[in-house]
Coordinates of C-alpha atoms in Angstrom, one line a residue:
X622 CA -58.0 -12.5 -54.2
X623 CA -61.6 -13.5 -54.7
X624 CA -63.0 -16.9 -53.8
X625 CA -64.5 -17.1 -57.3
X626 CA -61.3 -16.1 -59.2
X627 CA -59.3 -18.7 -61.1
X628 CA -56.2 -17.7 -59.1
X629 CA -57.9 -18.8 -55.9
X630 CA -59.6 -21.9 -57.2
X631 CA -56.8 -23.3 -59.4
X632 CA -53.7 -22.0 -57.7
X633 CA -54.0 -20.8 -54.1
X634 CA -56.5 -23.3 -52.7
X635 CA -54.9 -26.4 -54.2
X636 CA -51.5 -25.3 -52.9
X637 CA -52.9 -24.4 -49.5
X638 CA -54.6 -27.8 -49.2
X639 CA -51.8 -29.8 -50.6
X640 CA -49.2 -28.4 -48.2
X641 CA -51.6 -28.6 -45.3
X642 CA -52.1 -32.4 -45.9
X643 CA -48.4 -33.0 -46.5
X644 CA -47.5 -31.5 -43.2
X645 CA -47.8 -34.2 -40.4
X646 CA -50.9 -33.8 -38.3
X647 CA -48.9 -34.1 -35.1
X648 CA -47.7 -31.9 -33.6
X649 CA -50.3 -29.4 -34.7
X650 CA -48.3 -26.2 -34.7
X651 CA -46.6 -26.7 -38.2
X652 CA -50.1 -26.9 -39.8
X653 CA -51.2 -23.8 -37.9
X654 CA -48.1 -21.9 -39.0
X655 CA -48.8 -22.9 -42.6
X656 CA -52.4 -21.7 -42.4
X657 CA -51.2 -18.5 -40.9
X658 CA -48.7 -17.9 -43.7
X659 CA -51.3 -18.8 -46.4
X660 CA -53.8 -16.4 -44.8
X661 CA -51.2 -13.6 -44.8
X662 CA -50.5 -14.2 -48.5
X663 CA -54.2 -14.3 -49.2
X664 CA -54.7 -10.9 -47.5
X665 CA -51.5 -9.4 -48.9
X666 CA -52.4 -10.4 -52.5
X667 CA -54.9 -7.5 -52.5
X668 CA -52.6 -4.9 -51.0
X669 CA -49.5 -5.9 -49.2
X670 CA -49.1 -2.5 -47.6
X671 CA -51.9 -3.2 -45.2
X672 CA -50.5 -6.3 -43.7
X673 CA -48.6 -4.3 -41.0
X674 CA -52.0 -2.7 -40.1
X675 CA -53.6 -6.1 -39.6
X676 CA -50.6 -7.4 -37.6
X677 CA -50.6 -4.3 -35.5
X678 CA -54.3 -4.7 -34.8
X679 CA -53.8 -8.4 -33.8
X680 CA -50.8 -7.7 -31.5
X681 CA -52.6 -4.7 -29.9
X682 CA -55.7 -6.6 -29.1
X683 CA -53.9 -9.7 -27.8
X684 CA -51.8 -7.5 -25.5
X685 CA -54.9 -5.8 -24.2
X686 CA -56.5 -9.2 -23.5
X687 CA -53.4 -10.4 -21.7
X688 CA -53.2 -7.3 -19.7
X689 CA -56.8 -7.7 -18.6
X690 CA -56.2 -11.3 -17.6
X691 CA -53.1 -10.5 -15.6
X692 CA -54.8 -7.6 -13.8
X693 CA -58.1 -9.3 -13.3
X694 CA -60.5 -7.7 -10.8
X695 CA -58.3 -4.5 -10.7
X696 CA -59.3 -1.1 -11.9
X697 CA -56.6 -1.3 -14.5
X698 CA -58.5 -3.9 -16.3
X699 CA -61.4 -1.5 -16.9
X700 CA -59.0 1.1 -18.2
X701 CA -57.5 -1.5 -20.5
X702 CA -60.9 -2.6 -22.0
X703 CA -62.0 1.1 -22.5
X704 CA -58.7 1.9 -24.2
X705 CA -58.7 -1.3 -26.3
X706 CA -62.2 -0.8 -27.7
X707 CA -61.6 3.0 -28.2
X708 CA -58.4 2.3 -30.2
X709 CA -60.2 -0.3 -32.4
X710 CA -63.0 2.2 -33.1
X711 CA -60.5 5.0 -33.8
X712 CA -58.6 2.9 -36.2
X713 CA -61.9 1.9 -38.0
X714 CA -63.2 5.4 -37.8
X715 CA -60.0 6.9 -39.4
X716 CA -59.9 4.7 -42.4
X717 CA -63.7 4.3 -43.0
X718 CA -65.3 7.6 -41.8
X719 CA -62.8 10.4 -42.0
X720 CA -63.9 11.7 -45.4
X721 CA -67.6 11.2 -44.4
X722 CA -67.1 13.3 -41.3
X723 CA -65.2 16.0 -43.2
X724 CA -67.9 16.0 -45.8
X725 CA -70.6 16.5 -43.1
X726 CA -68.6 19.3 -41.5
X727 CA -68.2 21.0 -44.9
X728 CA -72.0 20.9 -45.5
X729 CA -72.7 22.4 -42.0
X730 CA -70.1 25.1 -42.4
X731 CA -70.7 25.7 -46.1
X732 CA -67.0 25.2 -46.8
X733 CA -65.3 22.6 -49.1
X734 CA -62.6 20.9 -47.1
X735 CA -61.8 18.5 -49.9
X736 CA -61.1 14.8 -49.3
X737 CA -58.2 12.9 -47.8
X738 CA -56.6 10.2 -49.9
X739 CA -57.4 7.3 -47.6
X740 CA -57.8 3.8 -49.1
X741 CA -60.1 1.6 -47.0
X742 CA -58.2 -1.5 -45.9
X743 CA -59.9 -4.7 -47.0
X744 CA -61.9 -6.4 -44.2
X745 CA -61.2 -3.8 -41.6
X746 CA -64.8 -3.8 -40.4
X747 CA -64.8 -7.5 -40.0
X748 CA -61.5 -8.1 -38.2
X749 CA -62.2 -5.0 -36.0
X750 CA -65.5 -6.4 -34.8
X751 CA -64.1 -9.9 -34.3
X752 CA -61.4 -8.5 -32.0
X753 CA -63.6 -6.1 -30.1
X754 CA -65.8 -9.1 -29.3
X755 CA -62.8 -11.0 -28.1
X756 CA -61.4 -8.4 -25.7
X757 CA -64.9 -7.6 -24.3
X758 CA -65.4 -11.3 -23.6
X759 CA -62.0 -11.5 -21.9
X760 CA -63.0 -8.6 -19.7
X761 CA -66.3 -10.3 -18.8
X762 CA -64.5 -13.6 -18.1
X763 CA -61.1 -12.6 -17.0
X764 CA -59.7 -16.1 -16.7
X765 CA -59.8 -16.5 -20.5
X766 CA -56.4 -17.1 -22.1
X767 CA -55.3 -18.4 -25.5
X768 CA -51.8 -18.9 -27.0
X769 CA -50.9 -16.2 -29.5
X770 CA -50.6 -18.6 -32.4
X771 CA -54.2 -19.8 -31.8
X772 CA -55.5 -16.3 -31.4
X773 CA -53.7 -15.0 -34.5
X774 CA -55.0 -17.9 -36.6
X775 CA -58.5 -17.2 -35.2
X776 CA -58.3 -13.6 -36.6
X777 CA -56.3 -14.4 -39.8
X778 CA -57.9 -17.6 -41.0
X779 CA -58.6 -16.7 -44.6
X780 CA -62.1 -18.2 -45.1
X781 CA -63.6 -15.6 -42.8
X782 CA -61.0 -12.8 -42.9
X783 CA -62.5 -10.7 -45.7
X784 CA -66.2 -10.7 -45.2
X785 CA -67.1 -12.9 -42.3
X786 CA -68.8 -14.7 -40.8
X787 CA -68.0 -12.7 -37.7
X788 CA -66.8 -15.7 -35.6
X789 CA -66.5 -15.8 -31.9
X790 CA -63.3 -17.0 -30.1
X791 CA -65.1 -19.8 -28.2
X792 CA -66.4 -21.2 -31.5
X793 CA -63.1 -21.3 -33.4
X794 CA -60.0 -21.2 -31.1
X795 CA -60.9 -24.4 -29.3
X796 CA -61.1 -26.1 -32.7
X797 CA -57.5 -24.9 -33.4
X798 CA -56.2 -25.6 -29.9
X799 CA -58.2 -28.7 -29.0
X800 CA -57.4 -31.2 -31.7
X801 CA -54.7 -32.0 -34.3
X802 CA -56.4 -30.5 -37.3
X803 CA -57.0 -33.8 -38.8
X804 CA -59.4 -33.8 -41.8
X805 CA -61.6 -36.7 -42.8
X806 CA -63.6 -37.6 -45.9
X807 CA -66.8 -36.1 -44.4
X808 CA -65.0 -32.7 -44.0
X809 CA -63.7 -32.7 -47.5
X810 CA -66.9 -33.8 -49.2
X811 CA -69.2 -31.4 -47.2
X812 CA -66.7 -28.5 -47.6
X813 CA -66.3 -29.0 -51.3
X814 CA -70.1 -29.3 -51.8
X815 CA -70.8 -26.1 -49.9
X816 CA -68.0 -24.2 -51.7
X817 CA -69.4 -25.2 -55.1
X818 CA -73.0 -24.4 -54.1
X819 CA -71.8 -20.9 -53.0
X820 CA -69.8 -20.5 -56.2
X821 CA -72.9 -21.4 -58.3
X822 CA -75.0 -18.8 -56.4
X823 CA -72.4 -16.2 -57.1
X824 CA -71.7 -17.0 -60.8
X825 CA -75.0 -18.2 -62.0
X826 CA -77.5 -16.2 -60.0
X827 CA -76.0 -13.0 -58.5
X828 CA -73.6 -11.8 -61.2
X829 CA -76.1 -12.1 -64.1
X830 CA -78.4 -9.7 -62.2
X831 CA -75.7 -7.1 -61.5
X832 CA -75.6 -5.6 -65.0
X833 CA -79.3 -4.7 -65.0
X834 CA -79.1 -3.4 -61.5
X835 CA -76.2 -1.2 -62.5
X836 CA -78.0 0.0 -65.6
X837 CA -81.2 1.0 -63.7
X838 CA -79.4 2.8 -60.8
X839 CA -76.9 4.3 -63.2
X840 CA -79.7 5.8 -65.3
X841 CA -81.3 7.2 -62.2
X842 CA -78.0 8.7 -61.2
X843 CA -77.8 10.5 -64.6
X844 CA -81.2 12.0 -64.0
X845 CA -83.2 9.7 -66.2
X846 CA -86.8 9.3 -65.1
X847 CA -87.3 5.5 -64.6
X848 CA -90.5 3.8 -65.6
X849 CA -92.5 2.3 -62.8
X850 CA -91.8 -1.2 -64.1
X851 CA -88.0 -0.6 -64.4
X852 CA -87.7 0.9 -60.9
X853 CA -89.5 -2.2 -59.3
X854 CA -87.6 -4.6 -61.5
X855 CA -84.2 -3.1 -60.8
X856 CA -84.8 -3.0 -57.1
X857 CA -86.1 -6.6 -57.1
X858 CA -83.1 -7.6 -59.1
X859 CA -80.8 -6.0 -56.5
X860 CA -82.6 -7.7 -53.6
X861 CA -81.9 -11.0 -55.3
X862 CA -78.4 -10.1 -56.3
X863 CA -77.2 -9.1 -52.8
X864 CA -78.9 -12.1 -51.2
X865 CA -77.3 -14.7 -53.6
X866 CA -74.0 -12.8 -53.6
X867 CA -73.5 -12.7 -49.8
X868 CA -75.2 -16.0 -49.0
X869 CA -73.1 -17.5 -51.7
X870 CA -69.9 -16.0 -50.2
X871 CA -71.0 -17.3 -46.7
X872 CA -71.5 -20.8 -48.1
X873 CA -68.1 -20.7 -49.7
X874 CA -66.5 -19.4 -46.5
X875 CA -68.1 -22.2 -44.4
X876 CA -67.1 -24.8 -47.1
X877 CA -63.5 -23.6 -47.2
X878 CA -63.1 -23.8 -43.5
X879 CA -64.6 -27.3 -43.5
X880 CA -62.0 -28.4 -46.0
X881 CA -59.4 -27.7 -43.2
X882 CA -61.5 -29.4 -40.6
X883 CA -62.9 -26.2 -39.0
X884 CA -66.6 -25.5 -38.6
X885 CA -68.0 -22.0 -38.9
X886 CA -71.4 -20.8 -37.6
X887 CA -74.3 -20.4 -40.0
X888 CA -74.6 -16.9 -41.5
X889 CA -77.8 -17.1 -43.6
X890 CA -81.0 -19.0 -43.1
X891 CA -83.4 -18.2 -46.0
X892 CA -84.1 -14.6 -44.7
X893 CA -86.7 -13.8 -47.4
X894 CA -88.9 -16.5 -46.0
X895 CA -89.2 -14.5 -42.7
X896 CA -92.7 -13.6 -41.6
X897 CA -91.6 -10.5 -39.6
X898 CA -88.7 -8.1 -39.6
X899 CA -87.6 -9.5 -36.2
X900 CA -87.4 -12.9 -37.9
X901 CA -85.6 -11.4 -40.9
X902 CA -82.8 -10.2 -38.7
X903 CA -82.4 -13.6 -37.1
X904 CA -81.9 -15.1 -40.6
X905 CA -80.0 -12.3 -42.5
X906 CA -76.2 -12.0 -41.7
X907 CA -76.8 -13.9 -38.5
X908 CA -73.3 -13.3 -37.0
X909 CA -73.5 -9.6 -37.4
X910 CA -76.9 -9.5 -35.8
X911 CA -75.5 -11.6 -32.9
X912 CA -72.6 -9.2 -32.5
X913 CA -74.8 -6.1 -32.5
X914 CA -77.3 -7.7 -30.1
X915 CA -74.6 -8.9 -27.6
X916 CA -72.2 -6.0 -27.7
X917 CA -74.4 -3.0 -28.4
X918 CA -78.2 -3.7 -27.9
X919 CA -77.9 -5.6 -24.6
X920 CA -75.4 -3.1 -23.0
X921 CA -77.8 -0.3 -24.0
X922 CA -80.5 -2.0 -22.0
X923 CA -82.1 -4.2 -24.6
X924 CA -85.8 -4.7 -23.9
X925 CA -85.3 -4.6 -20.1
X926 CA -86.8 -1.1 -19.9
X927 CA -89.8 0.9 -20.9
X928 CA -91.2 1.0 -24.4
X929 CA -89.7 4.4 -25.3
X930 CA -86.2 3.4 -24.1
X931 CA -86.6 0.1 -25.8
X932 CA -87.4 1.8 -29.1
X933 CA -84.4 4.1 -28.6
X934 CA -82.1 1.1 -28.1
X935 CA -83.4 -0.5 -31.3
X936 CA -83.0 2.7 -33.3
X937 CA -79.5 3.3 -32.0
X938 CA -78.4 -0.3 -32.8
X939 CA -79.8 -0.2 -36.3
X940 CA -78.5 3.3 -37.2
X941 CA -75.0 2.1 -36.2
X942 CA -75.5 -1.0 -38.2
X943 CA -76.3 1.1 -41.2
X944 CA -73.2 3.2 -40.6
X945 CA -71.1 0.1 -40.2
X946 CA -72.1 -1.0 -43.7
X947 CA -71.0 2.2 -45.3
X948 CA -69.9 5.8 -44.6
X949 CA -72.9 7.6 -46.2
X950 CA -76.3 8.9 -45.4
X951 CA -78.0 6.3 -47.6
X952 CA -76.7 3.6 -45.3
X953 CA -77.7 5.5 -42.2
X954 CA -81.3 5.9 -43.6
X955 CA -81.3 2.2 -44.5
X956 CA -80.4 1.3 -40.9
X957 CA -82.9 3.8 -39.6
X958 CA -85.7 2.3 -41.7
X959 CA -84.9 -1.2 -40.3
X960 CA -84.9 0.3 -36.8
X961 CA -88.3 1.8 -37.5
X962 CA -89.6 -1.5 -38.9
X963 CA -88.3 -3.3 -35.8
X964 CA -90.0 -0.9 -33.4
X965 CA -93.3 -1.2 -35.2
X966 CA -92.9 -5.0 -35.2
X967 CA -92.2 -5.2 -31.5
X968 CA -95.3 -3.0 -30.7
X969 CA -97.4 -5.2 -33.0
X970 CA -96.2 -8.3 -31.3
X971 CA -97.0 -6.8 -27.9
X972 CA -100.4 -5.8 -29.1
X973 CA -101.1 -9.3 -30.4
X974 CA -99.9 -10.9 -27.1
X975 CA -102.1 -8.6 -24.9
X976 CA -105.1 -9.5 -27.0
X977 CA -104.3 -13.2 -26.8
X978 CA -104.6 -13.6 -30.5
X979 CA -103.4 -16.8 -32.3
X980 CA -102.2 -16.0 -35.8
X981 CA -100.7 -19.3 -36.7
X982 CA -102.7 -19.5 -40.0
X983 CA -101.2 -20.1 -43.4
X984 CA -102.9 -17.2 -45.0
X985 CA -101.5 -14.9 -42.2
X986 CA -98.0 -16.2 -42.7
X987 CA -98.3 -15.7 -46.4
X988 CA -99.3 -12.1 -45.9
X989 CA -96.7 -11.5 -43.2
X990 CA -93.9 -12.9 -45.5
X991 CA -95.1 -10.7 -48.4
X992 CA -95.2 -7.6 -46.2
X993 CA -91.8 -8.2 -44.7
X994 CA -90.2 -8.7 -48.1
X995 CA -91.9 -5.5 -49.4
X996 CA -90.6 -3.3 -46.6
X997 CA -87.1 -4.9 -46.9
X998 CA -87.3 -4.2 -50.7
X999 CA -88.1 -0.5 -50.1
X1000 CA -85.1 -0.2 -47.7
X1001 CA -82.8 -1.9 -50.3
X1002 CA -83.3 1.2 -52.5
X1003 CA -81.2 3.3 -50.0
X1004 CA -78.7 0.6 -49.6
X1005 CA -78.0 0.4 -53.4
X1006 CA -78.4 4.1 -54.4
X1007 CA -75.2 6.1 -54.4
X1008 CA -77.0 9.2 -53.1
X1009 CA -80.2 10.2 -51.4
X1010 CA -81.3 12.0 -54.5
X1011 CA -81.0 8.8 -56.6
X1012 CA -82.9 6.9 -53.9
X1013 CA -85.7 9.4 -54.0
X1014 CA -85.9 9.3 -57.7
X1015 CA -86.1 5.5 -57.7
X1016 CA -88.7 5.4 -54.9
X1017 CA -90.7 8.1 -56.7
X1018 CA -90.9 5.9 -59.8
X1019 CA -91.8 2.9 -57.7
X1020 CA -94.8 4.7 -56.1
X1021 CA -96.1 5.9 -59.4
X1022 CA -95.0 9.5 -59.2
X1023 CA -94.6 9.6 -62.9
X1024 CA -97.5 7.3 -63.6
X1025 CA -97.7 3.5 -64.0
X1026 CA -95.4 3.2 -66.9
X1027 CA -93.5 0.4 -68.7
X1028 CA -90.9 0.4 -71.4
X1029 CA -92.2 -1.0 -74.7
X1030 CA -88.9 -2.8 -74.9
X1031 CA -90.1 -5.0 -71.9
X1032 CA -93.0 -6.5 -73.8
X1033 CA -95.1 -5.9 -76.9
X1034 CA -98.1 -3.8 -75.8
X1035 CA -100.1 -5.4 -78.6
X1036 CA -99.6 -9.0 -77.4
X1037 CA -99.9 -10.9 -74.1
X1038 CA -98.8 -10.0 -71.5
X1039 CA -98.6 -6.4 -72.8
X1040 CA -102.4 -6.4 -73.3
X1041 CA -103.0 -7.5 -69.7
X1042 CA -100.6 -4.7 -68.4
X1043 CA -102.6 -2.2 -70.5
X1044 CA -105.9 -3.3 -69.0
X1045 CA -104.4 -2.9 -65.5
X1046 CA -103.7 0.7 -66.2
X1047 CA -100.1 0.6 -67.2
X1048 CA -99.0 3.0 -70.0
X1049 CA -96.2 2.0 -72.4
X1050 CA -93.5 4.5 -73.1
X1051 CA -90.3 4.4 -75.3
X1052 CA -87.4 2.7 -73.5
X1053 CA -84.8 4.9 -71.9
X1054 CA -82.0 2.4 -71.9
X1055 CA -81.1 -0.9 -73.6
X1056 CA -81.9 -4.0 -71.6
X1057 CA -82.7 -7.6 -72.5
X1058 CA -85.8 -8.2 -70.4
X1059 CA -86.8 -11.7 -71.4
X1060 CA -83.8 -13.6 -69.9
X1061 CA -83.8 -11.2 -66.9
X1062 CA -87.4 -11.9 -66.0
X1063 CA -86.9 -15.7 -66.4
X1064 CA -83.9 -15.5 -64.1
X1065 CA -85.8 -13.5 -61.5
X1066 CA -88.6 -16.1 -61.6
X1067 CA -86.0 -18.8 -60.9
X1068 CA -84.2 -16.9 -58.0
X1069 CA -87.6 -16.0 -56.4
X1070 CA -88.6 -19.7 -56.3
X1071 CA -85.2 -20.6 -54.9
X1072 CA -85.2 -17.9 -52.2
X1073 CA -88.9 -18.4 -51.1
X1074 CA -89.5 -22.1 -51.6
X1075 CA -86.4 -24.2 -51.7
X1076 CA -84.2 -25.3 -48.8
X1077 CA -80.9 -23.4 -48.3
X1078 CA -77.5 -25.0 -48.6
X1079 CA -77.3 -25.8 -44.8
X1080 CA -80.6 -27.5 -44.9
X1081 CA -79.7 -29.5 -48.0
X1082 CA -76.5 -30.8 -46.4
X1083 CA -77.7 -31.1 -42.8
X1084 CA -76.9 -34.8 -42.8
X1085 CA -73.2 -33.9 -42.9
X1086 CA -73.4 -31.1 -40.2
X1087 CA -71.6 -28.6 -42.4
X1088 CA -71.7 -25.8 -39.8
X1089 CA -71.3 -25.5 -36.0
X1090 CA -75.1 -25.6 -35.5
X1091 CA -77.9 -27.2 -37.3
X1092 CA -80.5 -25.1 -39.2
X1093 CA -83.3 -23.9 -37.0
X1094 CA -85.8 -25.3 -39.5
X1095 CA -85.4 -28.6 -41.4
X1096 CA -85.7 -28.4 -45.1
X1097 CA -88.3 -30.4 -47.0
X1098 CA -85.6 -32.4 -48.7
X1099 CA -81.9 -33.2 -48.4
X1100 CA -79.1 -34.3 -50.8
X1101 CA -76.8 -37.2 -50.4
X1102 CA -73.1 -36.8 -51.4
X1103 CA -72.5 -39.7 -53.7
X1104 CA -71.3 -40.3 -57.2
X1105 CA -74.5 -38.9 -58.7
X1106 CA -74.4 -35.6 -56.8
X1107 CA -70.6 -35.4 -57.4
X1108 CA -71.3 -35.8 -61.2
X1109 CA -73.8 -32.9 -61.1
X1110 CA -71.7 -30.6 -59.0
X1111 CA -68.5 -31.4 -61.0
X1112 CA -70.3 -31.1 -64.4
X1113 CA -71.7 -27.7 -63.4
X1114 CA -68.3 -26.6 -62.3
X1115 CA -66.7 -27.7 -65.6
X1116 CA -69.4 -25.8 -67.5
X1117 CA -68.8 -22.7 -65.5
X1118 CA -65.1 -22.8 -66.1
X1119 CA -65.6 -23.1 -69.8
X1120 CA -68.2 -20.4 -70.0
X1121 CA -67.3 -17.7 -67.4
X1122 CA -63.5 -17.9 -66.7
X1123 CA -62.6 -15.7 -69.7
X1124 CA -62.8 -12.4 -67.8
X1125 CA -62.1 -11.1 -64.3
X1126 CA -64.8 -12.1 -61.9
X1127 CA -66.8 -9.5 -60.1
X1128 CA -66.1 -8.8 -56.4
X1129 CA -68.5 -9.8 -53.7
X1130 CA -70.7 -6.9 -52.6
X1131 CA -69.8 -7.2 -48.9
X1132 CA -66.1 -6.6 -49.8
X1133 CA -67.1 -3.0 -49.8
X1134 CA -67.9 -3.0 -46.2

């Protein structure tokens, strides 16, 4: 069930909220039981057969954590944590990577082993990482103990179950266990505003870009030689699509949790405004970055070692990050590229520090933001392309392998701006596919301004503390939740319902991971 579907917005969510409010706030356990049942229904609506897998995972990890707590400071606790993490990874590996491994073995041995009929359970990457973090934290602090109901709700809670944020136990379980789940007007208004902002990102910004992205990469997949302009435009459109799709989902998740009186951590902080790749990863998918840093990068040694070992730790972390996103070589290359970027960025930072340079100039930041976005854009090609061959074809067109070409369907070569493109050395060729360029370019101009210049949803609503922490950087303006903002949000919602809810909504991109 998608957050943006009419089944969720007009049926599931109203019923979940209504029953939640009708149940007395004290004692708290009936409301927790209701949230648990609602979350089970939410997950089972996609495919009920995988509910036992999710229940097995939760019971297994809770028992591992309890065993560690009861056998604290005993060698058995170490055996338990190794076994628990291994079982989680084996479960994830079976469902997500079996066919990828078989395919790799087939290529090495020059034998076709076929493919197993394995359906990837929804959210397995997210609930596996959430629980690995929990049992590792229990091992590190062996006095940790939570009631099973609170732990199960921590994992099950539907706003983060499918695609994050990857929450930590000490962020969420005390909120379930420490108060009576009483919701006030501030929770409701802030949660509803965040949910609607995320919905508008998805419906009005991300989804309209998806058709052109699919057209461009689909054409490349069929062997069509893309024009230089289409390759760049399609990749730029995908960069904006995935940003507004996933940041929109994260806003909706944080808003949904707030409707029930629970605060989630921030997951996005205007990442395309980052002035370095290091800064980018402190802004993009923040909870995943935090998980990889604390449970992989630091245990490998982090930066507490020589430069070569430090570089190896970064590359290992980012390669595994790419593999987590998808079982394919394109994702591995995407992760490797970001690892390489990070290694170069760390060496540049070290070089600047040793020279004692101060680079806090506006012109330098502008160049740094531009360069960071450019290298991220190049890496997105591998993230979006279905195969390495398709990625190579798109990149070849982007670097001008087939000349600086543009479809004559994009603009009239005899009029402005076609004349200007011609003077810059661009050659016009017949279009290879049908596309309506004018509204697309206008939309891209809008989303670029939003992504690079405007405050994000957390900054806009910082007055109402919508998330666990405040944004690291204040926005240059904020909004007040009053009758006027309510009229704007409500009017936009009414318009979206009338215009878009006539067909099935598109799924969020990160549901694939």
